[in-house]
Amino acid sequence: MKRMRELQKEKAKLIAIPEYFTPQEAEHIVTEYAAVAHKYGVENLFSEIRLLLRQYKQQFRHAQAVKENFEQSISEEERKDLQRYWDNLRSLSDLFNSQMSEFHSKNGRVMASLTTLLIKQGYVKNTSNRISEAMFRLQIALIKS
């Protein structure tokens, strides 16, 4: 009975960790609790989270490299033109809205680099969302077990 209560406490701690379902929380869960995943029958979810974390880290590194290359490749004049739009850019759809049309026509090379940057950041965001989904499924599986 004592061992059963300890397992329940351990499971409750594991369920309580993901608050925001971020990759950092996923990393913590995998490093701390991967060894006990077999106790709860969630090894496959841990494997999926590990794989997604590996993808996330790789995509994040690539996005950072593209961002650094982009920032180094634009001139001061292009930087000033881009600055008024930069705060509103969150995705590719923001890039191609009507406000950007004047900037598009003047700066083709910068637009190509910026498009690549936003695509890479989109991949990172998508993988982060998939990690969140896998962590939510892990939480549900633990509650059910």
XYZ file of C-alpha atoms in Angstrom:
145
model
C 0.000 0.000 0.000
C 2.873 2.339 0.835
C 4.516 1.635 -2.525
C 1.188 2.233 -4.270
C 0.828 5.639 -2.569
C 4.400 6.540 -3.584
C 3.603 5.660 -7.193
C 0.462 7.803 -7.045
C 2.449 10.760 -5.660
C 5.102 10.335 -8.336
C 2.420 10.196 -11.023
C 0.732 13.307 -9.605
C 4.063 15.188 -9.711
C 4.543 14.146 -13.320
C 1.019 15.249 -14.247
C 1.522 18.630 -12.542
C 4.746 19.594 -14.352
C 3.370 20.687 -17.733
C 1.757 24.013 -16.995
C 2.432 25.828 -20.256
C 3.369 22.788 -22.388
C 6.629 24.346 -23.548
C 9.631 22.512 -25.001
C 11.568 23.402 -21.843
C 8.989 21.615 -19.693
C 9.106 18.667 -22.072
C 12.893 18.549 -21.736
C 12.544 18.515 -17.949
C 9.972 15.705 -18.050
C 12.067 13.568 -20.365
C 15.259 13.980 -18.347
C 13.632 13.487 -14.959
C 10.992 10.834 -15.629
C 12.010 8.795 -18.676
C 13.302 6.033 -16.418
C 9.857 5.536 -14.818
C 7.811 5.762 -18.019
C 7.487 1.979 -18.179
C 5.722 1.981 -14.792
C 2.811 3.894 -16.285
C 2.835 2.408 -19.773
C 3.718 5.664 -21.537
C 7.076 4.771 -23.082
C 5.788 5.481 -26.582
C 4.752 9.016 -25.600
C 8.172 9.654 -24.061
C 9.806 8.404 -27.262
C 7.611 10.720 -29.328
C 8.436 13.700 -27.093
C 12.166 12.898 -27.321
C 11.972 12.798 -31.112
C 10.016 16.052 -31.247
C 12.508 17.730 -28.914
C 15.362 16.656 -31.151
C 13.542 18.107 -34.171
C 12.718 21.285 -32.270
C 16.343 21.879 -31.251
C 17.592 21.296 -34.781
C 14.956 23.567 -36.318
C 15.594 26.231 -33.688
C 19.333 26.201 -34.475
C 18.602 26.491 -38.198
C 16.164 29.358 -37.619
C 18.724 31.178 -35.466
C 21.394 30.739 -38.140
C 19.047 32.060 -40.838
C 18.130 35.019 -38.610
C 21.797 35.880 -38.020
C 22.552 35.611 -41.753
C 19.539 37.773 -42.537
C 20.536 40.459 -40.049
C 24.100 40.510 -41.373
C 23.000 40.654 -45.011
C 20.780 43.726 -44.873
C 22.159 47.225 -45.199
C 21.430 50.102 -42.832
C 18.989 51.666 -45.311
C 17.103 48.397 -45.728
C 17.077 47.977 -41.968
C 15.414 51.388 -41.529
C 12.775 50.556 -44.150
C 12.108 47.172 -42.616
C 11.993 48.411 -39.007
C 8.529 49.959 -39.305
C 7.122 46.620 -40.512
C 9.234 44.323 -38.337
C 7.145 44.659 -35.172
C 4.004 43.510 -37.004
C 5.605 40.449 -38.627
C 4.732 37.203 -36.886
C 4.063 34.863 -39.794
C 4.142 34.530 -43.560
C 0.599 35.836 -43.862
C 1.673 39.052 -42.117
C 4.513 39.376 -44.593
C 2.239 39.310 -47.604
C -0.465 41.681 -46.442
C -1.256 44.896 -48.300
C 0.862 47.149 -46.071
C 4.005 45.392 -47.197
C 3.380 45.791 -50.923
C 5.493 48.953 -51.245
C 8.330 47.285 -49.383
C 8.038 44.172 -51.607
C 8.559 46.122 -54.799
C 11.690 47.897 -53.546
C 13.476 45.061 -51.751
C 13.230 41.723 -53.545
C 16.397 40.206 -52.081
C 15.485 41.214 -48.539
C 11.976 39.840 -49.016
C 13.372 36.479 -50.129
C 15.616 36.296 -47.048
C 12.805 37.413 -44.782
C 10.475 34.811 -46.264
C 13.042 32.095 -45.584
C 13.437 33.348 -42.009
C 9.692 33.308 -41.369
C 9.368 29.815 -42.871
C 12.098 28.509 -40.538
C 10.437 30.205 -37.553
C 7.118 28.669 -38.636
C 8.668 25.200 -38.537
C 9.944 25.861 -35.007
C 6.518 27.063 -33.899
C 4.811 24.059 -35.500
C 7.144 21.610 -33.775
C 6.610 23.426 -30.477
C 2.862 22.972 -30.947
C 3.358 19.271 -31.646
C 5.384 18.967 -28.425
C 2.543 20.641 -26.534
C 0.080 18.202 -28.045
C 2.214 15.196 -27.101
C 2.614 16.475 -23.546
C -1.135 16.944 -23.247
C -1.676 13.369 -24.450
C 0.910 12.224 -21.877
C -0.943 14.052 -19.138
C -4.234 12.437 -20.175
C -2.657 8.988 -20.363
C -1.258 9.399 -16.870
C -4.596 10.528 -15.502
C -6.297 7.511 -17.073
C -3.767 5.014 -15.735
